[in-house]
Coordinates of C-alpha atoms in Angstrom, one line a residue:
X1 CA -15.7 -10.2 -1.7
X2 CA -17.3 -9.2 -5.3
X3 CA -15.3 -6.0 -6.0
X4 CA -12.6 -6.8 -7.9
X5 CA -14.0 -9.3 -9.9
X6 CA -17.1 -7.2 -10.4
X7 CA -15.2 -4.5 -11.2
X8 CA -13.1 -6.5 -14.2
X9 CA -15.9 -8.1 -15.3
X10 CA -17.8 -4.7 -15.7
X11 CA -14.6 -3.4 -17.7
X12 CA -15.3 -6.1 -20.1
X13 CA -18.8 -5.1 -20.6
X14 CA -18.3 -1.7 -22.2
X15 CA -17.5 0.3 -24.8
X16 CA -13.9 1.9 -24.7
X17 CA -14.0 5.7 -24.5
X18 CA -16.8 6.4 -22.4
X19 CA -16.9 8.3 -19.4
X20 CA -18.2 5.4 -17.1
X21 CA -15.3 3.4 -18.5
X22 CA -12.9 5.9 -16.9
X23 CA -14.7 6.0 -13.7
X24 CA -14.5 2.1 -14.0
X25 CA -10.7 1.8 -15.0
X26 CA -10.2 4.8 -11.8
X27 CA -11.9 2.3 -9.2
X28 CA -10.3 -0.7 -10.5
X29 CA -6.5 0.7 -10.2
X30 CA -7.6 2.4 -6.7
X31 CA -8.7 -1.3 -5.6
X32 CA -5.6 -3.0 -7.2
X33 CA -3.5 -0.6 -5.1
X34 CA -5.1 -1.0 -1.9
X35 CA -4.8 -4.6 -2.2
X36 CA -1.5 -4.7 -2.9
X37 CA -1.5 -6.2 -6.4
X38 CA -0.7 -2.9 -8.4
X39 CA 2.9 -3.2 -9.0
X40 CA 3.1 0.2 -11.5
X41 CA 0.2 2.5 -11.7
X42 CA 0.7 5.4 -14.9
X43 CA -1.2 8.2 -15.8
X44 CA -0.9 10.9 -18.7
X45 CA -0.8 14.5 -18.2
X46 CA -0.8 17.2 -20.4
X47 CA 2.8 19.4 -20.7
X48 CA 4.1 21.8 -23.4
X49 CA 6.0 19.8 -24.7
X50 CA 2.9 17.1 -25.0
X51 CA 1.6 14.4 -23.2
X52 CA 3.5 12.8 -20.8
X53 CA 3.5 9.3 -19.9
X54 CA 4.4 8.9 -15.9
X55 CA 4.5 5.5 -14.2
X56 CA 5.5 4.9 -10.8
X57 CA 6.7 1.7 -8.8
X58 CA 5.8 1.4 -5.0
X59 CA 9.6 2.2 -4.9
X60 CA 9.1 5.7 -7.1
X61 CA 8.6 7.1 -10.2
X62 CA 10.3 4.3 -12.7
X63 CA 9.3 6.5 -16.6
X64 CA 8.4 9.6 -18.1
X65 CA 7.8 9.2 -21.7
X66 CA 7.2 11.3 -24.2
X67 CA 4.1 10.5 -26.7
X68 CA 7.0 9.9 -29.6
X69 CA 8.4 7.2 -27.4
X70 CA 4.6 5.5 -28.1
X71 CA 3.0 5.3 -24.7
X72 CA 1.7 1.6 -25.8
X73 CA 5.1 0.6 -26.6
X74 CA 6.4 2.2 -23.3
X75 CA 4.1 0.3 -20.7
X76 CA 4.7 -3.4 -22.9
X77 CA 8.1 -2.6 -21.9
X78 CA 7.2 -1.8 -18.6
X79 CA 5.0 -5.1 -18.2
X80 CA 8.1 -6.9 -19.7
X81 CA 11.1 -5.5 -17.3
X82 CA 9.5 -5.1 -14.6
X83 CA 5.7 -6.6 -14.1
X84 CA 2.5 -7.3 -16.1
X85 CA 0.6 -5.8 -13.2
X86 CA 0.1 -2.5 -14.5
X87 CA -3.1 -0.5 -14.4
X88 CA -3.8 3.4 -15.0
X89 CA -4.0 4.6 -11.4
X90 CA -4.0 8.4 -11.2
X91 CA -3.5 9.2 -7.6
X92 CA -0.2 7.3 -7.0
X93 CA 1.4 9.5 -9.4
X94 CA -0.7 12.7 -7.6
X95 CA 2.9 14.1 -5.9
X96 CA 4.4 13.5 -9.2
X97 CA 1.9 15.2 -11.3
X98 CA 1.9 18.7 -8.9
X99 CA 5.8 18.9 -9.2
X100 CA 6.0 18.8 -12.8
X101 CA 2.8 21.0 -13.0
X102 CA 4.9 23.6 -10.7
X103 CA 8.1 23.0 -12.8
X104 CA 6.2 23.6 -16.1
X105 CA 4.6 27.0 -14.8
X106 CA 8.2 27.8 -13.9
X107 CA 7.8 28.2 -10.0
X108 CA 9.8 24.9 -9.4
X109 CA 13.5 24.1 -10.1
X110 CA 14.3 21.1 -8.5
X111 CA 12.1 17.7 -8.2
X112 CA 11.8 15.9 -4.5
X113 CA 10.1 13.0 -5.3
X114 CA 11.5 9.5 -5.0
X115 CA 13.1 7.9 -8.3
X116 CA 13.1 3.9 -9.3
X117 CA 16.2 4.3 -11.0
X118 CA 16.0 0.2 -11.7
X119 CA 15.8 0.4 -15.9
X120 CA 19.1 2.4 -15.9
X121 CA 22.1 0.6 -14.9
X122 CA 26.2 0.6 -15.2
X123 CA 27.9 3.8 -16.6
X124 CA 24.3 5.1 -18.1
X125 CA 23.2 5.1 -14.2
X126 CA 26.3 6.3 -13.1
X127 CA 25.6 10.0 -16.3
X128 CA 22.1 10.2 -15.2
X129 CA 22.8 10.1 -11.1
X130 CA 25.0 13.1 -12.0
X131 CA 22.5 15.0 -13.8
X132 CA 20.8 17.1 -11.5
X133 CA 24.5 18.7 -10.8
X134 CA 24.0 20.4 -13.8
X135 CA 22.4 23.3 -12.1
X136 CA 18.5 24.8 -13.6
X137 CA 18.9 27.4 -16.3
X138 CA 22.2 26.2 -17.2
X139 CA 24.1 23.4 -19.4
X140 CA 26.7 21.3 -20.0
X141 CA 28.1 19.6 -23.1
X142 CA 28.1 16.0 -23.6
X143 CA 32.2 16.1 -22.3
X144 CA 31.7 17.6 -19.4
X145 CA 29.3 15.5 -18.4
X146 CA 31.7 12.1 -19.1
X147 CA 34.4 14.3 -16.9
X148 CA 31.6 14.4 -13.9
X149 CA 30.9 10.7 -14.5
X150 CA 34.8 9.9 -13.7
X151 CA 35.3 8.9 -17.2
X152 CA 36.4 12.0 -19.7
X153 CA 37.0 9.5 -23.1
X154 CA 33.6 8.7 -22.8
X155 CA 31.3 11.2 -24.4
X156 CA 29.5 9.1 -26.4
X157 CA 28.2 6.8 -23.7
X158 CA 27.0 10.0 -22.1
X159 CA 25.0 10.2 -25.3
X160 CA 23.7 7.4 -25.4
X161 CA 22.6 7.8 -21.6
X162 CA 21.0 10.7 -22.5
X163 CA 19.0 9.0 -25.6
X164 CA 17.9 6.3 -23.0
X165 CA 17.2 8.3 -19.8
X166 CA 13.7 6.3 -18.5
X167 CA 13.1 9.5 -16.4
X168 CA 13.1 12.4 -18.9
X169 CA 12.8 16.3 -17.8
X170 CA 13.0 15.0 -13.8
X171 CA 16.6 13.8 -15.2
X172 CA 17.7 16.5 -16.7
X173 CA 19.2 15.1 -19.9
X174 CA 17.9 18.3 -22.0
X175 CA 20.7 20.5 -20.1
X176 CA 23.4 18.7 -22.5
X177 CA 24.3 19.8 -25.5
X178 CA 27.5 19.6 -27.6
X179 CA 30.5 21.2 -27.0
X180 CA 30.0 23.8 -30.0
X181 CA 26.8 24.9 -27.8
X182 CA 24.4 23.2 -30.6
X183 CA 21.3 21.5 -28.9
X184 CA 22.2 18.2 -30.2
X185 CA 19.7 14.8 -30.1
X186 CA 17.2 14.5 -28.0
X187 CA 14.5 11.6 -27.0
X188 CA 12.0 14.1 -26.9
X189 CA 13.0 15.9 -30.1
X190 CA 15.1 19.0 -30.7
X191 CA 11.7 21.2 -30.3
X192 CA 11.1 19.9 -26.6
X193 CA 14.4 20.1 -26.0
X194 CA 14.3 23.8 -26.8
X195 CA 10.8 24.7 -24.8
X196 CA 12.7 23.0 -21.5
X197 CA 15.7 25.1 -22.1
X198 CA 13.9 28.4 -22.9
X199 CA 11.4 27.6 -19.8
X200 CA 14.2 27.4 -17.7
X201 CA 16.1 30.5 -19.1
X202 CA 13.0 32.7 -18.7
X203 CA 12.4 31.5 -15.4

């Protein structure tokens, strides 16, 4: 059996950019996930708030990250928390990629796909599990959220969840804002943050 090894060996051989490459690096990551040996497979999609960085465990969808985050830096971590095996594999993250298409044209509200919630843990888990309760087309401030997450004095950990959320826009964390009804911070920036809200209220 030549495949593989062809396959990496032929990756080696060309120049980066070119449209063979892609076709290359495609086969590759379809033939590392068939084998089994494709522990997170990423692609990047195009949004209105940018391009999007989504990577997905055999477990579920373990990132979104935004292109501010710096998608190189995001998949080192990825390689570094949870495996090296990493390869850009478009179809595993197909599902993922028509949901957020649908929620982007504003004909979807809620997500259904499965979520690797594995680089969020302790309180931070405990904010962004409760998230989604904050219904579409509304918000919450950063208080109310500590209140939902059983702990009230702890508004700024439910910042600082927010600023670390691996799973950004499927986790709502753009539906908090502070208590005076400014946006507030945002991993994204404040100009994302506003395009998700103002998608949602025109929806």
């Amino acid at each position: 059996m030549s495949t593989d090894h062809d396959l990496i060996r032929e990756l080696s051989q060309m120049n980066d950019g070119t449209d063979t490459m892609a076709a290359l690096r495609a086969r590759l990551g379809v033939a590392a996930d068939r084998d089994g040996v494709l522990d997170i497979a990423y692609r990047i999609i195009d949004s209105p708030v940018g391009p999007l960085l989504v990577a997905a465990t055999e477990r579920g969808l373990v990132r979104v990250a935004y292109a501010r985050e710096d998608h190189d830096a995001v998949l080192q971590q990825l390689a570094d928390k949870i495996s090296p095996r990493i390869l850009r594999a478009p179809t595993r993250l197909d599902a993922v990629t028509r949901e957020l298409d649908e929620y982007f044209a504003g004909t979807r509200r809620t997500f259904d796909i499965t979520l690797d919630w594995r680089l969020s843990a302790g309180f931070r888990s405990t904010v962004l599990h409760h998230l989604p309760e904050i219904g579409y087309g509304h918000t919450a401030s950063y208080a109310a959220v500590a209140q939902l997450a059983g702990n009230p004095k702890a508004v700024r950990a439910v910042g600082t969840a927010c600023a670390t959320n691996p799973l950004p826009v499927v986790v709502p964390c753009h539906r908090v804002v502070r208590s005076d009804g400014a946006m507030g911070g945002y991993l994204g920036g404040v100009e994302a943050k506003r395009i998700l809200l103002d998608l949602e209220d025109a929806a």
